[in-house]
PDB file of C-alpha atoms in Angstrom:
ATOM      1  CA  UNK A 740       0.754 107.118 -15.752  1.00 91.00           C
ATOM      2  CA  UNK A 741      -0.228 105.738 -19.175  1.00 87.00           C
ATOM      3  CA  UNK A 742       0.667 102.092 -19.684  1.00 87.00           C
ATOM      4  CA  UNK A 743       2.151 101.988 -16.189  1.00 85.00           C
ATOM      5  CA  UNK A 744       2.216  99.079 -13.772  1.00 90.00           C
ATOM      6  CA  UNK A 745       0.008 100.648 -11.108  1.00 93.00           C
ATOM      7  CA  UNK A 746      -2.155  98.283  -9.055  1.00 95.00           C
ATOM      8  CA  UNK A 747      -4.112 100.862  -7.056  1.00 95.00           C
ATOM      9  CA  UNK A 748      -4.671 104.620  -7.108  1.00 95.00           C
ATOM     10  CA  UNK A 749      -6.053 107.010  -4.512  1.00 95.00           C
ATOM     11  CA  UNK A 750      -6.853 110.465  -5.883  1.00 94.00           C
ATOM     12  CA  UNK A 751      -6.468 112.932  -2.989  1.00 93.00           C
ATOM     13  CA  UNK A 752      -8.775 115.743  -1.930  1.00 91.00           C
ATOM     14  CA  UNK A 753      -8.361 118.951  -3.871  1.00 93.00           C
ATOM     15  CA  UNK A 754      -8.195 117.295  -7.294  1.00 96.00           C
ATOM     16  CA  UNK A 755     -11.093 118.468  -9.478  1.00 97.00           C
ATOM     17  CA  UNK A 756     -10.205 116.826 -12.786  1.00 97.00           C
ATOM     18  CA  UNK A 757      -8.492 113.659 -13.982  1.00 97.00           C
ATOM     19  CA  UNK A 758      -6.931 114.560 -17.304  1.00 96.00           C
ATOM     20  CA  UNK A 759      -7.308 112.759 -20.589  1.00 96.00           C
ATOM     21  CA  UNK A 760      -5.418 109.472 -20.807  1.00 96.00           C
ATOM     22  CA  UNK A 761      -4.130 109.769 -17.233  1.00 96.00           C
ATOM     23  CA  UNK A 762      -4.362 106.023 -16.517  1.00 96.00           C
ATOM     24  CA  UNK A 763      -4.874 104.775 -20.072  1.00 97.00           C
ATOM     25  CA  UNK A 764      -3.844 101.157 -20.612  1.00 96.00           C
ATOM     26  CA  UNK A 765      -2.860 100.520 -16.985  1.00 95.00           C
ATOM     27  CA  UNK A 766      -3.617  96.815 -17.393  1.00 94.00           C
ATOM     28  CA  UNK A 767      -2.811  96.004 -13.750  1.00 95.00           C
ATOM     29  CA  UNK A 768      -4.888  98.810 -12.186  1.00 95.00           C
ATOM     30  CA  UNK A 769      -7.515  96.994 -10.116  1.00 94.00           C
ATOM     31  CA  UNK A 770      -8.475  99.541  -7.418  1.00 94.00           C
ATOM     32  CA  UNK A 771      -9.320 103.248  -7.706  1.00 95.00           C
ATOM     33  CA  UNK A 772     -10.443 105.533  -4.894  1.00 94.00           C
ATOM     34  CA  UNK A 773     -11.618 109.000  -5.868  1.00 94.00           C
ATOM     35  CA  UNK A 774     -12.043 112.018  -3.606  1.00 92.00           C
ATOM     36  CA  UNK A 775     -15.109 114.174  -3.147  1.00 94.00           C
ATOM     37  CA  UNK A 776     -14.630 117.395  -5.084  1.00 95.00           C
ATOM     38  CA  UNK A 777     -13.715 115.626  -8.329  1.00 97.00           C
ATOM     39  CA  UNK A 778     -15.975 117.028 -11.057  1.00 97.00           C
ATOM     40  CA  UNK A 779     -14.555 115.639 -14.294  1.00 98.00           C
ATOM     41  CA  UNK A 780     -12.977 112.459 -15.655  1.00 98.00           C
ATOM     42  CA  UNK A 781     -11.232 113.262 -18.931  1.00 98.00           C
ATOM     43  CA  UNK A 782     -11.160 111.446 -22.257  1.00 98.00           C
ATOM     44  CA  UNK A 783      -9.699 107.932 -22.103  1.00 98.00           C
ATOM     45  CA  UNK A 784      -8.649 108.536 -18.483  1.00 97.00           C
ATOM     46  CA  UNK A 785      -9.208 104.906 -17.408  1.00 97.00           C
ATOM     47  CA  UNK A 786      -9.567 103.245 -20.807  1.00 98.00           C
ATOM     48  CA  UNK A 787      -8.401  99.602 -20.876  1.00 97.00           C
ATOM     49  CA  UNK A 788      -7.863  99.303 -17.111  1.00 97.00           C
ATOM     50  CA  UNK A 789      -8.465  96.093 -15.129  1.00 95.00           C
ATOM     51  CA  UNK A 790     -10.742  97.077 -12.227  1.00 95.00           C
ATOM     52  CA  UNK A 791     -14.010  95.177 -11.760  1.00 95.00           C
ATOM     53  CA  UNK A 792     -15.977  97.915  -9.992  1.00 95.00           C
ATOM     54  CA  UNK A 793     -15.880 101.684  -9.997  1.00 95.00           C
ATOM     55  CA  UNK A 794     -17.507 104.209  -7.654  1.00 95.00           C
ATOM     56  CA  UNK A 795     -17.838 107.832  -8.680  1.00 96.00           C
ATOM     57  CA  UNK A 796     -17.864 110.561  -6.039  1.00 96.00           C
ATOM     58  CA  UNK A 797     -21.139 112.454  -5.747  1.00 95.00           C
ATOM     59  CA  UNK A 798     -19.442 115.628  -6.986  1.00 97.00           C
ATOM     60  CA  UNK A 799     -18.663 114.169 -10.423  1.00 97.00           C
ATOM     61  CA  UNK A 800     -20.457 115.995 -13.249  1.00 98.00           C
ATOM     62  CA  UNK A 801     -18.785 114.762 -16.456  1.00 98.00           C
ATOM     63  CA  UNK A 802     -17.384 111.492 -17.793  1.00 98.00           C
ATOM     64  CA  UNK A 803     -15.314 112.205 -20.899  1.00 98.00           C
ATOM     65  CA  UNK A 804     -15.108 110.503 -24.281  1.00 98.00           C
ATOM     66  CA  UNK A 805     -13.821 106.935 -24.000  1.00 98.00           C
ATOM     67  CA  UNK A 806     -13.116 107.382 -20.276  1.00 98.00           C
ATOM     68  CA  UNK A 807     -13.722 103.683 -19.467  1.00 98.00           C
ATOM     69  CA  UNK A 808     -13.633 102.264 -22.998  1.00 98.00           C
ATOM     70  CA  UNK A 809     -12.616  98.600 -23.217  1.00 98.00           C
ATOM     71  CA  UNK A 810     -12.514  98.058 -19.442  1.00 97.00           C
ATOM     72  CA  UNK A 811     -13.491  94.453 -20.099  1.00 97.00           C
ATOM     73  CA  UNK A 812     -13.390  93.395 -16.425  1.00 96.00           C
ATOM     74  CA  UNK A 813     -15.662  96.230 -15.239  1.00 96.00           C
ATOM     75  CA  UNK A 814     -18.825  94.620 -13.834  1.00 96.00           C
ATOM     76  CA  UNK A 815     -20.298  97.284 -11.567  1.00 95.00           C
ATOM     77  CA  UNK A 816     -20.492 101.071 -11.740  1.00 96.00           C
ATOM     78  CA  UNK A 817     -21.835 103.282  -8.974  1.00 95.00           C
ATOM     79  CA  UNK A 818     -22.723 106.491 -10.782  1.00 96.00           C
ATOM     80  CA  UNK A 819     -22.546 109.930  -9.191  1.00 96.00           C
ATOM     81  CA  UNK A 820     -26.021 111.200  -8.329  1.00 95.00           C
ATOM     82  CA  UNK A 821     -25.017 114.609  -9.749  1.00 96.00           C
ATOM     83  CA  UNK A 822     -23.653 113.275 -13.057  1.00 97.00           C
ATOM     84  CA  UNK A 823     -24.825 115.431 -15.983  1.00 96.00           C
ATOM     85  CA  UNK A 824     -22.951 114.122 -19.008  1.00 96.00           C
ATOM     86  CA  UNK A 825     -21.466 110.868 -20.350  1.00 97.00           C
ATOM     87  CA  UNK A 826     -19.223 111.356 -23.383  1.00 98.00           C
ATOM     88  CA  UNK A 827     -19.040 109.429 -26.644  1.00 98.00           C
ATOM     89  CA  UNK A 828     -17.831 105.826 -26.276  1.00 98.00           C
ATOM     90  CA  UNK A 829     -17.357 106.336 -22.519  1.00 98.00           C
ATOM     91  CA  UNK A 830     -18.156 102.700 -21.631  1.00 98.00           C
ATOM     92  CA  UNK A 831     -17.884 101.161 -25.096  1.00 98.00           C
ATOM     93  CA  UNK A 832     -16.724  97.566 -25.008  1.00 98.00           C
ATOM     94  CA  UNK A 833     -17.211  97.070 -21.255  1.00 98.00           C
ATOM     95  CA  UNK A 834     -18.370  93.534 -21.956  1.00 97.00           C
ATOM     96  CA  UNK A 835     -18.981  92.323 -18.381  1.00 97.00           C
ATOM     97  CA  UNK A 836     -21.339  95.073 -17.132  1.00 96.00           C
ATOM     98  CA  UNK A 837     -24.728  93.483 -16.391  1.00 95.00           C
ATOM     99  CA  UNK A 838     -26.761  96.335 -14.861  1.00 95.00           C
ATOM    100  CA  UNK A 839     -26.770 100.110 -15.183  1.00 95.00           C
ATOM    101  CA  UNK A 840     -28.909 102.569 -13.236  1.00 95.00           C
ATOM    102  CA  UNK A 841     -28.235 106.029 -14.606  1.00 96.00           C
ATOM    103  CA  UNK A 842     -28.900 108.926 -12.201  1.00 96.00           C
ATOM    104  CA  UNK A 843     -31.822 111.304 -12.671  1.00 94.00           C
ATOM    105  CA  UNK A 844     -29.379 114.227 -12.981  1.00 94.00           C
ATOM    106  CA  UNK A 845     -28.053 112.859 -16.294  1.00 94.00           C
ATOM    107  CA  UNK A 846     -29.174 114.899 -19.300  1.00 90.00           C
ATOM    108  CA  UNK A 847     -26.681 113.865 -21.988  1.00 91.00           C
ATOM    109  CA  UNK A 848     -25.377 110.482 -23.171  1.00 95.00           C
ATOM    110  CA  UNK A 849     -22.962 110.548 -26.105  1.00 96.00           C
ATOM    111  CA  UNK A 850     -22.802 108.369 -29.192  1.00 98.00           C
ATOM    112  CA  UNK A 851     -21.620 104.790 -28.675  1.00 98.00           C
ATOM    113  CA  UNK A 852     -21.530 105.404 -24.904  1.00 98.00           C
ATOM    114  CA  UNK A 853     -22.447 101.807 -24.015  1.00 98.00           C
ATOM    115  CA  UNK A 854     -21.839 100.217 -27.423  1.00 98.00           C
ATOM    116  CA  UNK A 855     -20.932  96.540 -27.168  1.00 97.00           C
ATOM    117  CA  UNK A 856     -21.779  96.032 -23.489  1.00 97.00           C
ATOM    118  CA  UNK A 857     -22.667  92.437 -24.341  1.00 96.00           C
ATOM    119  CA  UNK A 858     -23.899  91.330 -20.906  1.00 97.00           C
ATOM    120  CA  UNK A 859     -25.949  94.434 -20.092  1.00 96.00           C
ATOM    121  CA  UNK A 860     -29.386  93.045 -19.258  1.00 95.00           C
ATOM    122  CA  UNK A 861     -30.784  95.675 -16.862  1.00 93.00           C
ATOM    123  CA  UNK A 862     -30.917  99.364 -17.756  1.00 94.00           C
ATOM    124  CA  UNK A 863     -32.629 102.240 -15.942  1.00 93.00           C
ATOM    125  CA  UNK A 864     -32.709 105.504 -17.860  1.00 94.00           C
ATOM    126  CA  UNK A 865     -33.011 108.903 -16.120  1.00 94.00           C
ATOM    127  CA  UNK A 866     -36.378 110.619 -16.256  1.00 89.00           C
ATOM    128  CA  UNK A 867     -34.897 113.925 -17.525  1.00 86.00           C
ATOM    129  CA  UNK A 868     -33.143 112.337 -20.501  1.00 91.00           C
ATOM    130  CA  UNK A 869     -34.261 114.079 -23.714  1.00 89.00           C
ATOM    131  CA  UNK A 870     -32.092 112.291 -26.292  1.00 91.00           C
ATOM    132  CA  UNK A 871     -30.498 108.899 -26.816  1.00 94.00           C
ATOM    133  CA  UNK A 872     -27.646 109.435 -29.272  1.00 96.00           C
ATOM    134  CA  UNK A 873     -26.650 107.295 -32.240  1.00 98.00           C
ATOM    135  CA  UNK A 874     -25.472 103.778 -31.349  1.00 98.00           C
ATOM    136  CA  UNK A 875     -25.641 104.516 -27.615  1.00 97.00           C
ATOM    137  CA  UNK A 876     -26.724 100.979 -26.688  1.00 97.00           C
ATOM    138  CA  UNK A 877     -25.898  99.206 -29.969  1.00 98.00           C
ATOM    139  CA  UNK A 878     -24.582  95.700 -29.510  1.00 97.00           C
ATOM    140  CA  UNK A 879     -26.051  95.321 -26.013  1.00 97.00           C
ATOM    141  CA  UNK A 880     -27.222  91.869 -27.019  1.00 96.00           C
ATOM    142  CA  UNK A 881     -28.472  90.812 -23.545  1.00 97.00           C
ATOM    143  CA  UNK A 882     -30.827  93.784 -23.071  1.00 95.00           C
ATOM    144  CA  UNK A 883     -34.371  92.405 -23.126  1.00 92.00           C
ATOM    145  CA  UNK A 884     -36.727  95.127 -21.823  1.00 89.00           C
ATOM    146  CA  UNK A 885     -36.618  98.887 -21.539  1.00 92.00           C
ATOM    147  CA  UNK A 886     -38.855 101.726 -20.382  1.00 89.00           C
ATOM    148  CA  UNK A 887     -38.128 105.014 -22.116  1.00 91.00           C
ATOM    149  CA  UNK A 888     -38.376 108.229 -20.048  1.00 90.00           C
ATOM    150  CA  UNK A 889     -41.399 110.490 -20.462  1.00 87.00           C
ATOM    151  CA  UNK A 890     -39.291 113.476 -21.537  1.00 86.00           C
ATOM    152  CA  UNK A 891     -37.426 111.574 -24.265  1.00 90.00           C
ATOM    153  CA  UNK A 892     -37.780 113.429 -27.572  1.00 89.00           C
ATOM    154  CA  UNK A 893     -35.243 111.760 -29.835  1.00 91.00           C
ATOM    155  CA  UNK A 894     -33.603 108.385 -30.449  1.00 93.00           C
ATOM    156  CA  UNK A 895     -30.533 108.510 -32.693  1.00 95.00           C
ATOM    157  CA  UNK A 896     -29.803 106.150 -35.576  1.00 97.00           C
ATOM    158  CA  UNK A 897     -28.847 102.645 -34.500  1.00 97.00           C
ATOM    159  CA  UNK A 898     -29.315 103.438 -30.794  1.00 96.00           C
ATOM    160  CA  UNK A 899     -30.450  99.860 -30.108  1.00 96.00           C
ATOM    161  CA  UNK A 900     -28.952  98.126 -33.152  1.00 96.00           C
ATOM    162  CA  UNK A 901     -27.913  94.549 -32.418  1.00 96.00           C
ATOM    163  CA  UNK A 902     -30.042  94.312 -29.265  1.00 96.00           C
ATOM    164  CA  UNK A 903     -31.337  90.925 -30.410  1.00 94.00           C
ATOM    165  CA  UNK A 904     -33.089  90.083 -27.111  1.00 95.00           C
ATOM    166  CA  UNK A 905     -34.908  93.436 -26.818  1.00 92.00           C
ATOM    167  CA  UNK A 906     -38.494  92.176 -26.884  1.00 90.00           C
ATOM    168  CA  UNK A 907     -40.228  94.828 -24.789  1.00 87.00           C
ATOM    169  CA  UNK A 908     -39.978  98.582 -25.268  1.00 86.00           C
ATOM    170  CA  UNK A 909     -42.299 100.936 -23.394  1.00 86.00           C
ATOM    171  CA  UNK A 910     -42.490 104.211 -25.322  1.00 84.00           C
ATOM    172  CA  UNK A 911     -43.929 107.076 -23.282  1.00 75.00           C
ATOM    173  CA  UNK A 912     -44.279 110.807 -23.499  1.00 67.00           C
ATOM    174  CA  UNK A 913     -42.995 113.184 -26.127  1.00 71.00           C
ATOM    175  CA  UNK A 914     -41.086 110.879 -28.469  1.00 70.00           C
TER     176      UNK A 914
END
Protein backbone atom coordinates (compact mmCIF):
# COMPACT_ATOMS: atom_id res chain seq x y z
CA UNK A 1 0.00 0.00 0.00
CA UNK A 2 3.08 2.26 -0.08
CA UNK A 3 2.36 5.80 -1.20
CA UNK A 4 -1.30 4.91 -1.63
CA UNK A 5 -4.32 7.13 -1.10
CA UNK A 6 -5.79 5.20 1.83
CA UNK A 7 -7.74 7.22 4.41
CA UNK A 8 -8.40 4.45 6.94
CA UNK A 9 -7.22 0.90 7.58
CA UNK A 10 -8.64 -1.89 9.72
CA UNK A 11 -6.25 -4.81 10.21
CA UNK A 12 -8.39 -7.93 10.75
CA UNK A 13 -8.03 -10.65 13.35
CA UNK A 14 -5.50 -13.33 12.51
CA UNK A 15 -2.80 -10.92 11.32
CA UNK A 16 0.30 -11.22 13.51
CA UNK A 17 2.71 -8.94 11.66
CA UNK A 18 2.53 -5.77 9.58
CA UNK A 19 5.43 -6.00 7.16
CA UNK A 20 8.11 -3.44 6.53
CA UNK A 21 6.95 -0.41 4.55
CA UNK A 22 3.37 -1.69 4.34
CA UNK A 23 1.79 1.77 4.65
CA UNK A 24 4.90 3.89 4.08
CA UNK A 25 4.19 7.40 2.82
CA UNK A 26 0.39 7.04 2.89
CA UNK A 27 0.01 10.79 3.38
CA UNK A 28 -3.80 10.62 3.62
CA UNK A 29 -3.96 7.75 6.15
CA UNK A 30 -5.65 9.28 9.20
CA UNK A 31 -7.24 6.27 10.97
CA UNK A 32 -5.78 2.85 11.82
CA UNK A 33 -7.49 0.09 13.77
CA UNK A 34 -5.37 -2.90 14.73
CA UNK A 35 -6.57 -6.31 15.88
CA UNK A 36 -5.61 -8.18 19.02
CA UNK A 37 -3.11 -10.88 18.12
CA UNK A 38 -0.80 -8.48 16.26
CA UNK A 39 2.70 -8.94 17.69
CA UNK A 40 4.96 -6.97 15.36
CA UNK A 41 4.97 -3.74 13.35
CA UNK A 42 7.75 -3.91 10.77
CA UNK A 43 10.35 -1.37 9.70
CA UNK A 44 8.90 1.84 8.23
CA UNK A 45 5.42 0.27 8.27
CA UNK A 46 3.62 3.57 9.00
CA UNK A 47 6.44 6.03 8.32
CA UNK A 48 5.25 9.44 7.06
CA UNK A 49 1.53 8.77 7.61
CA UNK A 50 -0.98 11.45 8.65
CA UNK A 51 -2.81 10.04 11.69
CA UNK A 52 -2.86 12.11 14.89
CA UNK A 53 -3.26 9.24 17.37
CA UNK A 54 -2.30 5.60 17.40
CA UNK A 55 -3.39 2.77 19.71
CA UNK A 56 -1.40 -0.45 19.85
CA UNK A 57 -3.13 -3.71 20.72
CA UNK A 58 -2.04 -5.27 24.00
CA UNK A 59 -0.51 -8.21 22.12
CA UNK A 60 2.09 -6.06 20.35
CA UNK A 61 5.66 -6.95 21.32
CA UNK A 62 7.87 -5.16 18.76
CA UNK A 63 7.88 -1.83 16.93
CA UNK A 64 10.40 -1.99 14.09
CA UNK A 65 13.04 0.44 12.87
CA UNK A 66 11.50 3.69 11.60
CA UNK A 67 7.98 2.28 12.00
CA UNK A 68 6.42 5.72 12.69
CA UNK A 69 9.31 7.93 11.55
CA UNK A 70 8.28 11.41 10.40
CA UNK A 71 4.61 11.02 11.36
CA UNK A 72 4.55 14.76 11.99
CA UNK A 73 0.83 14.88 12.91
CA UNK A 74 1.08 12.10 15.51
CA UNK A 75 0.20 13.65 18.89
CA UNK A 76 -0.81 10.68 21.04
CA UNK A 77 0.39 7.09 21.30
CA UNK A 78 -1.25 4.43 23.45
CA UNK A 79 1.51 1.86 23.89
CA UNK A 80 0.88 -1.86 24.28
CA UNK A 81 1.34 -2.93 27.90
CA UNK A 82 3.27 -5.98 26.64
CA UNK A 83 5.63 -4.04 24.35
CA UNK A 84 9.22 -5.29 24.71
CA UNK A 85 11.19 -3.50 22.01
CA UNK A 86 11.19 -0.19 20.09
CA UNK A 87 13.53 -0.16 17.10
CA UNK A 88 16.00 2.46 15.93
CA UNK A 89 14.40 5.72 14.76
CA UNK A 90 10.92 4.28 15.39
CA UNK A 91 9.36 7.66 16.29
CA UNK A 92 12.10 9.95 14.99
CA UNK A 93 10.77 13.27 13.79
CA UNK A 94 7.29 12.90 15.31
CA UNK A 95 7.33 16.60 16.10
CA UNK A 96 3.86 16.97 17.67
CA UNK A 97 4.05 14.27 20.37
CA UNK A 98 3.86 15.98 23.78
CA UNK A 99 3.72 13.07 26.26
CA UNK A 100 5.01 9.50 26.30
CA UNK A 101 4.42 6.89 28.98
CA UNK A 102 6.41 3.81 28.06
CA UNK A 103 5.11 0.50 29.48
CA UNK A 104 6.94 -1.37 32.22
CA UNK A 105 7.34 -4.38 29.89
CA UNK A 106 9.70 -2.40 27.63
CA UNK A 107 13.32 -3.52 27.91
CA UNK A 108 14.88 -2.14 24.72
CA UNK A 109 14.75 1.27 23.02
CA UNK A 110 16.84 1.66 19.87
CA UNK A 111 19.09 4.49 18.77
CA UNK A 112 17.37 7.70 17.67
CA UNK A 113 14.00 6.19 18.68
CA UNK A 114 12.49 9.54 19.69
CA UNK A 115 15.07 11.83 18.08
CA UNK A 116 13.64 15.22 17.17
CA UNK A 117 10.32 14.92 19.01
CA UNK A 118 10.41 18.68 19.50
CA UNK A 119 7.26 19.05 21.63
CA UNK A 120 7.87 16.08 23.92
CA UNK A 121 7.65 17.58 27.41
CA UNK A 122 6.49 14.61 29.52
CA UNK A 123 8.31 11.28 29.51
CA UNK A 124 7.84 8.24 31.76
CA UNK A 125 10.49 5.57 31.40
CA UNK A 126 9.84 1.90 32.30
CA UNK A 127 11.31 0.63 35.54
CA UNK A 128 12.95 -2.41 33.87
CA UNK A 129 14.83 -0.35 31.28
CA UNK A 130 18.57 -1.14 31.49
CA UNK A 131 19.91 0.98 28.62
CA UNK A 132 19.09 4.21 26.84
CA UNK A 133 20.74 3.99 23.42
CA UNK A 134 22.67 6.66 21.55
CA UNK A 135 20.61 9.72 20.56
CA UNK A 136 17.39 8.13 21.81
CA UNK A 137 15.90 11.43 23.00
CA UNK A 138 18.26 13.84 21.21
CA UNK A 139 16.57 16.98 19.97
CA UNK A 140 13.62 16.66 22.36
CA UNK A 141 13.96 20.35 23.08
CA UNK A 142 10.80 20.67 25.24
CA UNK A 143 11.76 17.93 27.73
CA UNK A 144 12.40 19.65 31.06
CA UNK A 145 12.53 16.95 33.78
CA UNK A 146 13.22 13.24 33.88
CA UNK A 147 13.49 10.46 36.44
CA UNK A 148 15.76 7.63 35.36
CA UNK A 149 14.74 4.06 36.29
CA UNK A 150 16.52 2.29 39.14
CA UNK A 151 17.73 -0.55 36.91
CA UNK A 152 19.27 1.74 34.29
CA UNK A 153 22.92 0.79 33.74
CA UNK A 154 23.90 2.68 30.61
CA UNK A 155 23.15 5.91 28.76
CA UNK A 156 24.45 6.01 25.18
CA UNK A 157 26.31 8.90 23.58
CA UNK A 158 24.15 11.92 22.86
CA UNK A 159 21.04 10.32 24.39
CA UNK A 160 19.77 13.72 25.56
CA UNK A 161 21.75 15.97 23.20
CA UNK A 162 19.86 19.14 22.29
CA UNK A 163 17.44 18.83 25.22
CA UNK A 164 17.97 22.51 26.03
CA UNK A 165 15.15 22.71 28.62
CA UNK A 166 16.24 19.60 30.55
CA UNK A 167 16.93 21.20 33.93
CA UNK A 168 16.15 18.32 36.27
CA UNK A 169 17.50 14.79 36.02
CA UNK A 170 17.00 12.31 38.86
CA UNK A 171 19.69 9.63 38.60
CA UNK A 172 18.93 6.53 40.65
CA UNK A 173 20.19 3.01 41.05
CA UNK A 174 22.91 1.22 39.14
CA UNK A 175 23.97 3.81 36.57
